[in-house]
Every structure is written in C-alpha cells, then in structure tokens.
Amino acid sequence: MAKLFEDTSDAPPQQIDPSARVVGVAVNANVWRTFDYLWPAALGDPLVGQRVKVSFGRGDRKTGGVVVDVDRTPGSHALKPVAEVIDASPQLDASLMALGQWISDYYMTPLGGTLAAMVPSAVGRHAAAAETVAYLACERHDWPARLGGRQKRVLDELLEARKQNVEPLTLELLMHHSGASRDTIKRLAGRNMIRLDTRPVTLPELSETAGKDPFPLNDDQIGVLAALEDKLAGGFSCTLLHGVTGSGKTEIYVRAIRQVAAADKQAILLVPEIALATQTLQRLLARLPRVAVLHSGLTDVQRAFYYDQIRDGHASVVVGPRSAIFAPARKLGLIIVDEEHESTYKQDTAPRYHARDVAVKRASLADVPIVLGSATPSLESLQNVHLGRYELQELPRRVRGLPMPLLKIVHLRKELQVGRIELIGRTLTRQMAATLDRGEQIILLMNRRGFASFVFCPKCKWELTCDHCERTMVFHQATQLVMCHYCQRTAALPEFCPACRGKLLLFGMGIQRVEGELARKFPDARVARMDSDTMTSPKQFQKVFDAFSAGELDILLGTQMVAKGLDFPHVSLVGVISADTSLLIPDFRASERTFQLIVQVAGRAGRAEHVGEVVVQTLHADEPAVALAAGHDYEQFAAGELASRREAKLPPFARMVRFIIRDRQSTKVEQSAIQLAERLRSLLAGAEVRVFGPQPAGVIKIRDQFRWQVLLIAETAGTIQKILRPQMETLCRACGSDVIADVDPVNLI
Ligand code: ADP
Ligand code: ZN
Ligand code: ZN
C-alpha cells in the first residue's frame, strides 16, 4: 500500500509530477460516469482492474474505485492524484472487468458500485497475521440474572463452543453469530466474564485428495455425462439439467468438475446459501480436490486467503452463493448453477444482478461451458431451451429405482372441524400418527412466520399495522410480541382496541400456531422449528440439521428453508400445511413458485428405503400449480404456464424493468413518480415498450419510506437498457426522490 499524497480536496490540486499519466477511475459512489485522476510515475504503471483510493467530492474521506482506463488524455482542468493504490496487481482481470461493464449496462447500475461488489473488501488487506479470539471465563451458574440480550447470546455462543470443543471463537465469528458489537464483547471481557486473547490466524486447508466414487453411475447419469463430455472440452455452451428430486444431479456435478480439475482448470459451483450448511457441502468436500468454500461464516482473513488461492489457480473448485460467480478463477473451465430456479440468486440491493444470468454471461465471455441444474427449472431457462439457446438434458428417474413420492391433495374445507381453529387436518393427522408409530420422520412446511397474521378488532374493524411500513403486524407466541416482517420492529400486543376499547382477536395462521397444535396433538413427538426467527445463525441451522439427521428429532417444521436440497433418508412423510400462502401473493410468478415449492418439499420424502408420502393441504385444489405438482407433472405445468405468459406478454416472453421511487414524504413520492413516469414515457415513445404506472407499490411503505413504482415491459432484451442506460444519471438527478431501477425483477411487491 502506498500513500503518496496528503489529501488535497480543499486545496487546489498541485501539479507535482509532469510525467504523471491520466487514468479513468470508476468510483464506488452513486455516480454514473467515470472520473479522471492523475497517476504519478512513482506508482509504476497503472493497470486496468487495479483498486485504488481517491478523493471524491467534498471532505477528507477517500473513496474506493477501480482503474478502468490507463490512457486518458488530460482535460483542461487540473486533476487530483490517485491517493492510494490497494492492489499491486489487478484483482479484476480483463474478463471480469468486461463482466462488470456488462452488469453495469444490463442492470443499469453504476460501474463503480458494481466493480466494488465483485471483490470482497478484505481481499488484499490480509496483512494481519494475528486475530483476536474469545474464551468463556465464567461458569453458567455465575451468569448475572440481568444480562442484555446480546450479551447473553455472546455467552451462549461461547458455552456452546466449549461443549462442542471448538473454543475459542474468533472475535469476528462471535460478532457474526451473536449479533453483538465489538464494544459489547469488550465490556464482557472487562467484567471478566470472557477472556480475549490473540493468536496467529488459522487458514483453511485445501485438501489435495478427493475420495473414491461411492457407487457406479446409473444409465441416465452415464447418458448425461456422455453428452457433457464434448462440451467440457471447451467453448461456450449452456446445458439445462432437469433432474427430478433425488435423481443424482449432484453426482453429475462432481464428475464433471473432476474432469475439469484433472485438466488443470477451475470450476465454479453456485448453490443457494442454505445448501452450504448442509450435507451437500460435506459430500462435495469429500469428493473434490482443493475446494474453496465461500460461505457466510468465513472470517475476512479466510475469505481473502481463499481469493488468493483461487487467483493463483491453486483452488480447483469454488463453491459458494451468488457472489461466488465473481471468483477470480483465471483458468475457468466450467460453471455450474445448482437449483437455478431459486429466486435467492437475485440480489435485492444494488447491483441488482441475477447470479444465474450473470453466470451464463461469464461463461460466454470466458468461452466455457455452463450447466444449470434443477428439479423445477425456471420458465426463463426452459424457454431458452425452446429457443435453441440451451440444450436440455434430463434425469427423469430417481436413483436406485426409488419411486417418486406419492402426493395427496386434501381440501382443507372438508378436513377441518367447524368452529375449531386447526391447521392440521384429519388426513394429515392420521398419516402423521402412523409415521411416528413406525419410527419414521416427518417434514412439515408452513411458509409463514409467526403465530397469527392479523391482530384486529371485530367490533370496529381496527387492525394492527406497523407505524413504519403500513403492513399488518404478526403476533409471535414465543416472545408475546407483535412484529413487522418488513422492518423487523417489534411491539407489545395492545390489551384493548385503541379505537373502541373492544377485545382484540388474533386471526390467521403462522408457523408458531402449527407448533402449538403439534404439541397438543403429538405431545411425545420431538419437534424442531426451522424459520428465520429460530435460525438466527448458520450454526443453529447446523445443530437442528444434525439432530434431525441423527434421528434425535421426529418432526422438522419449517418455512421454505426445509424445502431446499435437504437429504434425510428416514423422512417418509412430508406435509404442506397450506399451499395457499404462496399462491395468493399478487405476483405473476405466484403459480410457478407454488409449483416449485410443493415439488421441492415433496422431494424430501422417500429418499431411501421408505416409500415417500406427501400430503398437501389447500383451499385451491384445482389450481394447476397444486394439481399438477401432485402428479410431478413439470412438463404440463410449464406448458400451461408458458402459454398464459405468452398470452399476457409477460416474462419469459418479455423483459421487465421496475422503477421504484422512494421517499419519506407521501405527497412528494407521488409527485416524483408522476414526473418520472412522464419522462420515461417520452424517452420510450416510439420504442416497443409498454409503460405501466405510476402506481403505489404492492407494499406502499417500508421502513418509513413510501414507495411507488413504474413498470416497463419490452418484448426483447436490451431494448429498454439501450434507451435508458445513457439517461440514468439525468433521470435519477432530475427526480426529487430516491430512484431504483430493478431489471428482470423477481420480487414485485
Ligand atoms: P438430486 O440433487 O438430484 O436431488 P442427489 O444428487 O442429492 O439428487 O442424489 C440423491 C442421493 O442418491 C444421494 O444420497 C446420492 O449419494 C445418491 N446417488 C446419486 N447417484 C447414485 C447412483 N448412481 N447410485 C446410487 N446412489 C446414488
Ligand atoms: Zn375496535
Ligand atoms: Zn415495519
């Protein structure tokens, strides 16, 4: 790191060095163009992709940026020099720079912020050879009765670590897991309740060897691998691997990656975040050589270490969520996206990229093959097969001749006794009892958090909503508090209706109500709940996961978390408490999501010797998403859904851009939205683009910000961007409120 100049932001910049060159820098700030800076000769030759710090705007603060151009012609006005060079050699090579530029253009997002998001800030800063670690320094019975929630969590984490023989914990992980700040932890050390120490950093190991193949491939798998063989030799190609749940897709990934690694090339495997805490990962680690796993529990030092290993070409395989698609693999030979239909691949803060689509772009820029795998491919990917852009490969059967689980749709209205608030109907209750009698395990899906979704007054119709978000608040049994799921604020449950002093009613359903019902109906069953209220750290997830694997639990009750890629051999019954929670969301993908969710969660049943049974409760048994999921009929569901999307000219037959206008003032946001919509209409006049709105967004207020939207729909990709991308700076600046452009939005509320 070289710090060559004092800050010169207020003083006029001095021309110290006549031999200095002029470079273009994409600054990580909310600006749409790049800026020129002086590059003094003393810094050596500038290189595209090098990260730097520059003074930007007012004040002394230095802002990060990336060199995008090394031969700018000096303009007429005096330039500021680059303040600091972070990387001696570029972190972003030419192909990643090109990818960043594409993301900035396609997703209409500033280049500086995009490039910054592509390199973790810890990379290149790992000079630290020591790290702080924490030990528990007091016995459980000595803990004071009055402890802050965060403090208690710190102590709990350390106690747990001691029990599991993994004490001490690094300060960073302890902060991450407990949610406590550095100061909170230091205060506990000051009270001698914990002890802090420093030790040399431990780096993860990249295991050189890969385990043997545990079983021979079946014919379907052999067929798919043979088809991939040619493609792995090189050149861009995109294969959609549609394999039913339990068909052995992971095995295909493993073999393909090994082949690439054997040719001294690197592979990137993207997985949904949650899969990194499950046995998927263990299986991959055991079978693949030199795997770098970029999970969220890594310390900065570990992450930086992995990036170096990837950049040096030592790591053969990168496994990680979304952002792993930016891993600096220079010898890239293959990209795989598992569960490609997952909406979590879309980033919901800037840059709002879709990791699957970025992966396809990266593969094409790097001229390497890519495989997208799913049991329920997205309609976007399926349509790309129809257009001849992707090649389809199928694994239509489960491994080892296992049958597909048997789905039974039950109509809730016929199932529940009148006058009783019950969520588990007769059929499901009966099947659960039988399953428990046989000593087998059950997974229950209830895709709504909390206990009751409404608190309202039956007399005057008053309803409890969040003061900051205009959404109903959800009652949580465990805390006896109401909570807003948009801003996470909590409040006490009012005793009376504030409007008429009448008695309040708790209404609707949530996972905690199911939990209560389980305790009543199956008092002896060992139940764990898995939702974002109970799973606040990857470690908690791991704990429940391990207990269920070990047969220490009978019932796993969870939100969509339990639908994703879990492989438990002793689960023979899956119950979907309500298929309607996702069906009724006002989003054109509601049907597709419901279908995916049912098929995915059903796929958790019967993965070993037990026959799998699935009970789906619904009030909408005739909906194709529900009825066709019951028959595992992806083809028919997809055909019907594609036909209606074509009719309505919706994705994948069109491309959407959603503008969100945000402001704390409700009148201003409306004004801004009207003006923005007018500008958009005039800019897009004559283009094949439909403009809808302005209108209030589905959720009109989140965290005190009012939200309006304008929706643009074009028939072809890139039409909107071509016209609007060059106008974004003006559009944003002219708008009196905050503007977000979300290209290919997956969330429309
Ligand atoms: P998917 O990802 O398609 O749901 P997995 O790859 O998780 O399926 O495979 C399901 C299970 O079957 C895993 O436990 C895996 O080890 C096993 N398996 C995969 N291929 C075979 C095979 N050819 N023979 C026997 N078992 C297999
Ligand atoms: Zn009232
Ligand atoms: Zn709120």
Tab-separated table of N, CA, C and O and ligand atoms in Angstrom, residues 457 460 497 500, ligand 2:
chain	number	residue	atom	x	y	z
A	457	CYS	N	-59.774	-5.863	15.562
A	457	CYS	CA	-60.929	-5.660	16.435
A	457	CYS	C	-62.186	-6.020	15.664
A	457	CYS	O	-62.523	-5.355	14.698
A	460	CYS	N	-64.938	-2.824	15.636
A	460	CYS	CA	-64.805	-1.620	14.810
A	460	CYS	C	-63.883	-1.837	13.611
A	460	CYS	O	-63.604	-0.921	12.859
A	497	CYS	N	-58.573	-2.731	21.927
A	497	CYS	CA	-58.578	-1.983	20.681
A	497	CYS	C	-58.394	-0.506	21.012
A	497	CYS	O	-59.161	0.045	21.799
A	500	CYS	N	-61.820	1.519	19.998
A	500	CYS	CA	-63.112	1.404	20.693
A	500	CYS	C	-63.004	0.663	22.015
A	500	CYS	O	-64.009	0.388	22.660
B	2	ZN	ZN	-62.288	-1.520	17.958
